[in-house]
mmCIF file with all atom_site columns, C-alpha atoms and ligand atoms in Angstrom:
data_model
loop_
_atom_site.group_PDB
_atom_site.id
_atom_site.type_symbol
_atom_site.label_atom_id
_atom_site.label_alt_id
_atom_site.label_comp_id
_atom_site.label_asym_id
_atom_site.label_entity_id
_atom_site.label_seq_id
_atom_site.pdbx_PDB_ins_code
_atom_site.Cartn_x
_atom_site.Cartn_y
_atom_site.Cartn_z
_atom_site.occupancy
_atom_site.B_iso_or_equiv
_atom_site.pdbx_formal_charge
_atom_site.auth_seq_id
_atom_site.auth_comp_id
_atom_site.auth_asym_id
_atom_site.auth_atom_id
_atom_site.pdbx_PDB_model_num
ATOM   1   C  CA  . UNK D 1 1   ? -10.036 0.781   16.936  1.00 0.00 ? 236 UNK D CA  1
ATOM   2   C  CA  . UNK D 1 2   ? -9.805  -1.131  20.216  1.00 0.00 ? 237 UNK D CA  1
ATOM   3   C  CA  . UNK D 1 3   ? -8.128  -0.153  23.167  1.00 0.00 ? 238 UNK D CA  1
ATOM   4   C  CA  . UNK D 1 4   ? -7.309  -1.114  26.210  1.00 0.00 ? 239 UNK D CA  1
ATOM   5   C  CA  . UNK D 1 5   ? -6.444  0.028   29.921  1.00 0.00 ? 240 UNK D CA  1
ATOM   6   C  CA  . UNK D 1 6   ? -3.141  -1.696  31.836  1.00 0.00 ? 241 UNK D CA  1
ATOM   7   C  CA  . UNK D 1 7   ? -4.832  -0.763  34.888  1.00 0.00 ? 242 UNK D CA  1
ATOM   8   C  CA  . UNK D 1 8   ? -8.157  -2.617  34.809  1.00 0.00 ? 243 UNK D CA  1
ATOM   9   C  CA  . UNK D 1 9   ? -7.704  -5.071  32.078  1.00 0.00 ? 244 UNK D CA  1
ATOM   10  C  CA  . UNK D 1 10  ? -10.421 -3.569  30.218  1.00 0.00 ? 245 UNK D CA  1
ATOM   11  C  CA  . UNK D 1 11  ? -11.073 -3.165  26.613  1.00 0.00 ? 246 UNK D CA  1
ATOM   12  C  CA  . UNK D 1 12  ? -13.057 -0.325  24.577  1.00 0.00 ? 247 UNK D CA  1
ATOM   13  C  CA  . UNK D 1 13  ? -13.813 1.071   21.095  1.00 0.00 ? 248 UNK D CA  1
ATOM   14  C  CA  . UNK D 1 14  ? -11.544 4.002   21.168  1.00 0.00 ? 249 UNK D CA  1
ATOM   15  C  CA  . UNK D 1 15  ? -10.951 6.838   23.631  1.00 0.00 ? 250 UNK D CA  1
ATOM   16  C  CA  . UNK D 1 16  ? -8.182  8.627   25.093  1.00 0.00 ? 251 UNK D CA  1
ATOM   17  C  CA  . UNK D 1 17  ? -8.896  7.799   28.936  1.00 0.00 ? 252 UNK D CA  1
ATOM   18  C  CA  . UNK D 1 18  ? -10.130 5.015   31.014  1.00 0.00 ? 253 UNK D CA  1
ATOM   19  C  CA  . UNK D 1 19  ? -13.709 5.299   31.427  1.00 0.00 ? 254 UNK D CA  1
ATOM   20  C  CA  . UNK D 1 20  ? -13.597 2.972   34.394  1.00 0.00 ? 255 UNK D CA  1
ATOM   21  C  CA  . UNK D 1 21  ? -10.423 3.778   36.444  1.00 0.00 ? 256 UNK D CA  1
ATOM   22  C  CA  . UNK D 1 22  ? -10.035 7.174   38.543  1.00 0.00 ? 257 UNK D CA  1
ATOM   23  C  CA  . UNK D 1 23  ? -7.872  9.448   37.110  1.00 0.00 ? 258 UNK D CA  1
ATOM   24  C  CA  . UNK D 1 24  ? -6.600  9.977   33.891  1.00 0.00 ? 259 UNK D CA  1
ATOM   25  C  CA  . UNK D 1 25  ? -4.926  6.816   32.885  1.00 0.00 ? 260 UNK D CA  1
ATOM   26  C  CA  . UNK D 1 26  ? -4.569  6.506   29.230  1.00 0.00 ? 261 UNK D CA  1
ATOM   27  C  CA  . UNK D 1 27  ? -5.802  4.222   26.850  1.00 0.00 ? 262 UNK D CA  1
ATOM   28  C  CA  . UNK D 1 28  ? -3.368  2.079   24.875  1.00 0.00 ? 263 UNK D CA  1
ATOM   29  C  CA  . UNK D 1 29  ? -4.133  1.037   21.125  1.00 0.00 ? 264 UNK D CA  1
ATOM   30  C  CA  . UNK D 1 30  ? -4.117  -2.994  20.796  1.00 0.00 ? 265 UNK D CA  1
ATOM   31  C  CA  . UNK D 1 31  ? -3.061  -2.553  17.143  1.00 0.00 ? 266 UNK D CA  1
ATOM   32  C  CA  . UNK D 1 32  ? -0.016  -0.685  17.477  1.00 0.00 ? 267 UNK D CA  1
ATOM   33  C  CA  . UNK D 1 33  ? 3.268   -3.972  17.587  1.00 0.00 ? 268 UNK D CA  1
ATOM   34  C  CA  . UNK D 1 34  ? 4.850   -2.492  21.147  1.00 0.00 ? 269 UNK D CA  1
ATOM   35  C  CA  . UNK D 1 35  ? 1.616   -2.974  22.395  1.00 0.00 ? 270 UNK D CA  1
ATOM   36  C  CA  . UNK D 1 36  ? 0.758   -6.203  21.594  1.00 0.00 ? 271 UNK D CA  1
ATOM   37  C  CA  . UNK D 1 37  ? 2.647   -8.118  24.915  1.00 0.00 ? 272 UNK D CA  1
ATOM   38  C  CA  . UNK D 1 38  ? 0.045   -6.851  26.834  1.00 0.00 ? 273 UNK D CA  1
ATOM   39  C  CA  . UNK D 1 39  ? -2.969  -8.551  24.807  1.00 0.00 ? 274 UNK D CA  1
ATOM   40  C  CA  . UNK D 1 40  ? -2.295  -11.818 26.627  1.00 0.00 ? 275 UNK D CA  1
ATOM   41  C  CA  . UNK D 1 41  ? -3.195  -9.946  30.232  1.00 0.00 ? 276 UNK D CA  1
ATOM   42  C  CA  . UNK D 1 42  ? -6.760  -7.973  29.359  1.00 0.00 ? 277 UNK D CA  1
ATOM   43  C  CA  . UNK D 1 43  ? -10.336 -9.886  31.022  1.00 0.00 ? 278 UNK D CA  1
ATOM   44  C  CA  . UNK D 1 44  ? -11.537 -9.767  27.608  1.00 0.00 ? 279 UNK D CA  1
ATOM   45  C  CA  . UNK D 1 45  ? -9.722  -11.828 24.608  1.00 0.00 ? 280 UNK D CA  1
ATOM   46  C  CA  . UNK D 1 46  ? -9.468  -9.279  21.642  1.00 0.00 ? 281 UNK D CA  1
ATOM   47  C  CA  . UNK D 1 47  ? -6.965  -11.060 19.763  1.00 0.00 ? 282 UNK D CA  1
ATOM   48  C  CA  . UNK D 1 48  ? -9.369  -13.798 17.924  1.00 0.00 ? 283 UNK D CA  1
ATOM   49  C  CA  . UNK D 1 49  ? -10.249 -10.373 16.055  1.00 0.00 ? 284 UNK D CA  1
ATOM   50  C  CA  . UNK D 1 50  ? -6.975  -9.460  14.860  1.00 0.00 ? 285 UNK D CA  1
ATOM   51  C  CA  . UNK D 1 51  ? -5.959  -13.224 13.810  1.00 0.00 ? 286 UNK D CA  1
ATOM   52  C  CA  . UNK D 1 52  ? -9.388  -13.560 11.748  1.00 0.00 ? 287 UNK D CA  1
ATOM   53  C  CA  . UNK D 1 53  ? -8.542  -10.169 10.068  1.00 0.00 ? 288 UNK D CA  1
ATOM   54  C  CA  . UNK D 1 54  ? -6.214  -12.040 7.707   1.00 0.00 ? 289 UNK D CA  1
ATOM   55  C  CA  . UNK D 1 55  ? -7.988  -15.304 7.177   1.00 0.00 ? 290 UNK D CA  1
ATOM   56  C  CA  . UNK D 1 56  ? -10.550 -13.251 6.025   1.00 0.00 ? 291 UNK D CA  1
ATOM   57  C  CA  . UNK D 1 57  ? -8.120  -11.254 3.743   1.00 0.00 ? 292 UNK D CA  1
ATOM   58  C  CA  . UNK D 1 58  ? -6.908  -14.625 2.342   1.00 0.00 ? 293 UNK D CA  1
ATOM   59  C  CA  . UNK D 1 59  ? -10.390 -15.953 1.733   1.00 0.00 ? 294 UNK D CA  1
ATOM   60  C  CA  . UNK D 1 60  ? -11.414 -13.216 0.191   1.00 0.00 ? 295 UNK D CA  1
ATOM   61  C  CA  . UNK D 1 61  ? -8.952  -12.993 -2.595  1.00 0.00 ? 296 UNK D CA  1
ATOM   62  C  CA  . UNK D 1 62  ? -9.389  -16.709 -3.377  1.00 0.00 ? 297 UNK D CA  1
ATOM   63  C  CA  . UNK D 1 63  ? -13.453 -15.920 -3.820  1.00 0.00 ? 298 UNK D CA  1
ATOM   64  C  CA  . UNK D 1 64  ? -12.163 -12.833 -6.020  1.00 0.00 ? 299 UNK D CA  1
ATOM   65  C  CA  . UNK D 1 65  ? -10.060 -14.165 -8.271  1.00 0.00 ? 300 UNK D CA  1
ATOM   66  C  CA  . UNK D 1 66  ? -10.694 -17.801 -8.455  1.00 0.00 ? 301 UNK D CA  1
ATOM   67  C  CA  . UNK D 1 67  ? -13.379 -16.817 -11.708 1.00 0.00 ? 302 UNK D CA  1
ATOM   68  C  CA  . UNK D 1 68  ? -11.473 -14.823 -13.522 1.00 0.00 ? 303 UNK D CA  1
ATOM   69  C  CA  . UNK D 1 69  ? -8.795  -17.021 -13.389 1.00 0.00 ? 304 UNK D CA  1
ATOM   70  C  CA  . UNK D 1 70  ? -10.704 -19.642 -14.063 1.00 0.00 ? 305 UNK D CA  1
ATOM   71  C  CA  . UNK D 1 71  ? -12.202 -18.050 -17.187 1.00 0.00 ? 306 UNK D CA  1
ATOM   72  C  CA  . UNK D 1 72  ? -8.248  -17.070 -18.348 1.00 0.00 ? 307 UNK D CA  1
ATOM   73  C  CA  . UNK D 1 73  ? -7.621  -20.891 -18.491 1.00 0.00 ? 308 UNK D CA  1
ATOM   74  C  CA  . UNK D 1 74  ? -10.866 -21.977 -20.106 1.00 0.00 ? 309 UNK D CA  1
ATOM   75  C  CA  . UNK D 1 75  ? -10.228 -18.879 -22.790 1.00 0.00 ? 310 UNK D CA  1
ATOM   76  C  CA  . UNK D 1 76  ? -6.472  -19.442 -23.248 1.00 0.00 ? 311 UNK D CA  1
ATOM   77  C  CA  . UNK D 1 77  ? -7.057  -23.190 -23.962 1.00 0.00 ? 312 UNK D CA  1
ATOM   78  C  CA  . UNK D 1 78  ? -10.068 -22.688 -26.140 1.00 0.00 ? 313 UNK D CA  1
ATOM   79  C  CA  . UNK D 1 79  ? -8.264  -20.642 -28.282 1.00 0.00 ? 314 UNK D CA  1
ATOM   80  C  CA  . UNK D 1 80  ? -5.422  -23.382 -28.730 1.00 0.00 ? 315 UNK D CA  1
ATOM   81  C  CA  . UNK D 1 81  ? -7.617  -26.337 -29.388 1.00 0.00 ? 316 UNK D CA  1
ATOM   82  C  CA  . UNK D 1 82  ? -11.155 -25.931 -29.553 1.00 0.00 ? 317 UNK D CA  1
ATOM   83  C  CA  . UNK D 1 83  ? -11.713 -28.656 -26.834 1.00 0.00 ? 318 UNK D CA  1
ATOM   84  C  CA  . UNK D 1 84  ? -14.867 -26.762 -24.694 1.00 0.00 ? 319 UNK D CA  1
ATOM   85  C  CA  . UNK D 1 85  ? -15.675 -29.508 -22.530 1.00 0.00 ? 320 UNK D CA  1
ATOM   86  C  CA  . UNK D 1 86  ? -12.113 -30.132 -21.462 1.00 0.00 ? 321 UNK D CA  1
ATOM   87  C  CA  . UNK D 1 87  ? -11.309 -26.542 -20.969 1.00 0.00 ? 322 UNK D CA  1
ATOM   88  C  CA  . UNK D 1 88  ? -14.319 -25.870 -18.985 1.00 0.00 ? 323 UNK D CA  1
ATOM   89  C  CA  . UNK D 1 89  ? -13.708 -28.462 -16.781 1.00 0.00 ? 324 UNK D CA  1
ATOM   90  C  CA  . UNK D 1 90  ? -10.099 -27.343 -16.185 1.00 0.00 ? 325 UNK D CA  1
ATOM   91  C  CA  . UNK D 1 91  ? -11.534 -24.048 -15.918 1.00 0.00 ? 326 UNK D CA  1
ATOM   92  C  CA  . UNK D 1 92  ? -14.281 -24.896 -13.584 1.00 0.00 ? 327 UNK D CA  1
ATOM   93  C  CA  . UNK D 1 93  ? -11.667 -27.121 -11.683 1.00 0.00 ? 328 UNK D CA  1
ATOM   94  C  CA  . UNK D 1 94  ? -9.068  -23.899 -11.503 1.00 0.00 ? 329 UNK D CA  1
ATOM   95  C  CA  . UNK D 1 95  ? -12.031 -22.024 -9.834  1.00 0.00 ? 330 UNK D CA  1
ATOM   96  C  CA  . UNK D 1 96  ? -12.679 -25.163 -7.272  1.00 0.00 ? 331 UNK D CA  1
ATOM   97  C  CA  . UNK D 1 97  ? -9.454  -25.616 -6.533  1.00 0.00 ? 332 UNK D CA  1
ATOM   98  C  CA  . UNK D 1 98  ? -8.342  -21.820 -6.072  1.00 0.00 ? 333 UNK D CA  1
ATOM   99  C  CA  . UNK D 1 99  ? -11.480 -21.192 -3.788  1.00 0.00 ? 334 UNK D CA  1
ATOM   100 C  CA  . UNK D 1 100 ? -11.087 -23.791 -2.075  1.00 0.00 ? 335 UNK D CA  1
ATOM   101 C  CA  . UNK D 1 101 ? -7.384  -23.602 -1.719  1.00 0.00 ? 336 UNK D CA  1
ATOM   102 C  CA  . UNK D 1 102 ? -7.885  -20.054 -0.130  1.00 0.00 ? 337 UNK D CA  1
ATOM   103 C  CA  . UNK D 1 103 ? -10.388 -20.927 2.116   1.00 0.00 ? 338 UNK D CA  1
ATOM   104 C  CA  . UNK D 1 104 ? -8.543  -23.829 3.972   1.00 0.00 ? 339 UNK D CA  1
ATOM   105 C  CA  . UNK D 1 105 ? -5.373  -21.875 4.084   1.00 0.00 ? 340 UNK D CA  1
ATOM   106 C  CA  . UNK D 1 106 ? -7.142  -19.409 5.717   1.00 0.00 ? 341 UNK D CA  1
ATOM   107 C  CA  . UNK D 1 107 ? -8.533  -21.641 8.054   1.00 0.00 ? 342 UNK D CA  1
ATOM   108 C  CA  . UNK D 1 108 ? -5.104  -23.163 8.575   1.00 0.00 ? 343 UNK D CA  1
ATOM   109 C  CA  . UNK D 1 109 ? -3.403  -20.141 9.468   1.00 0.00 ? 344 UNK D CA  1
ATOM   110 C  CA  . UNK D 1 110 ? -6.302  -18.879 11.543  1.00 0.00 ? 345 UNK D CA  1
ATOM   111 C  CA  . UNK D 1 111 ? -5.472  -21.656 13.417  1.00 0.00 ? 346 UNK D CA  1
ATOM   112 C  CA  . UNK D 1 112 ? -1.981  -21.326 13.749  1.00 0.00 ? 347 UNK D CA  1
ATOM   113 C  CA  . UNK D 1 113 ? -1.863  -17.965 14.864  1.00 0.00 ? 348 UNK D CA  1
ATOM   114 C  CA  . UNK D 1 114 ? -4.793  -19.256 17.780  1.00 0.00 ? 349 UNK D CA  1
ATOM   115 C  CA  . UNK D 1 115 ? -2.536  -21.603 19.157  1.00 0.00 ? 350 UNK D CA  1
ATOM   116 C  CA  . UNK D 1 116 ? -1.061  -19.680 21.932  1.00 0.00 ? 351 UNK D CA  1
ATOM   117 C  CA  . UNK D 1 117 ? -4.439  -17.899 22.829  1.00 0.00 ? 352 UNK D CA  1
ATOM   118 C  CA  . UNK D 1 118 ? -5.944  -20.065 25.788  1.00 0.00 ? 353 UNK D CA  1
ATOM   119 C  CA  . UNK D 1 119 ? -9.680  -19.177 25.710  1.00 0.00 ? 354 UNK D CA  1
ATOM   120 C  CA  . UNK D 1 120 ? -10.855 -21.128 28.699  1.00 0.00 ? 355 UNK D CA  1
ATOM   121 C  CA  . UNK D 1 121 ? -10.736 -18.383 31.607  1.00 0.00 ? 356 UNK D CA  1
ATOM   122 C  CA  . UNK D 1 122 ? -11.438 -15.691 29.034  1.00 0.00 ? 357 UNK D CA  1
ATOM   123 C  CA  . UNK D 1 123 ? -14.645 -14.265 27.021  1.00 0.00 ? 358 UNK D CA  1
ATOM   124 C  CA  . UNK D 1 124 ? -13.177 -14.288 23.453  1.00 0.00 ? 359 UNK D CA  1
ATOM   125 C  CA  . UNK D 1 125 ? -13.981 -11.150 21.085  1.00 0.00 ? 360 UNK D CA  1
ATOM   126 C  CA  . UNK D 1 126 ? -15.197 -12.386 18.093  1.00 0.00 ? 361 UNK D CA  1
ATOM   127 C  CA  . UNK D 1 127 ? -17.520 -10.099 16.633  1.00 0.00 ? 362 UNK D CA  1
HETATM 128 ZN ZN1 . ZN  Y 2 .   ? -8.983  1.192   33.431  1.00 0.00 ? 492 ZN  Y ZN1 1
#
């Protein structure tokens, strides 16, 4: 769970107070939507980490179900014709394509949702 302080701009896994600043100021969670305006303002870019979350999500379901899939199609056509080499290959090109589909959507919207982060003056968080 990251959060952040207002005060110094800092971020930290978890807490309930500012390490850093006097006082108790309290932490804010970067997850939470009415929090999210104030991402653009901390020292330390933590919102590469949040936009990978669901290219990763998307990616990952493409890897998951691209076989099975891909063995529904060669199965459901075998049974109809008899053809192997054709329905492998549409099987094996179902895989392919769904994998590969995923991943570059992913990328894609990875992308997208980076557009408005400017990472020049800033150490992104991408681990
Ligand atoms: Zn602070």
């Amino acid at each position: 769970m990251v959060k952040f302080c207002l005060q110094c701009k800092s971020a930290f896994w978890g807490g309930q107070y500012c390490p850093i600043c006097p006082g108790e100021i309290e932490l804010l969670d970067a997850a939470l939507p009415e929090n999210k305006k104030y991402l653009a303002e901390l020292n330390i870019d933590v919102r590469p980490k949040y936009y990978a979350r669901s290219s990763m999500l998307l990616s990952c379901f493409g890897f998951v179900m691209a076989l099975p899939l891909g063995a529904f199609v060669f199965l459901r056509g075998l049974a109809s014709s008899g053809n192997v080499e054709l329905w492998a290959g549409i099987g094996i090109g179902t895989i392919v394509f769904i994998s590969w589909g995923c991943w570059y959507l992913s990328h894609r919207l990875f992308d997208k949702q980076m557009e408005g982060v400017e990472v020049e003056d800033k150490e992104p968080q991408l681990d």
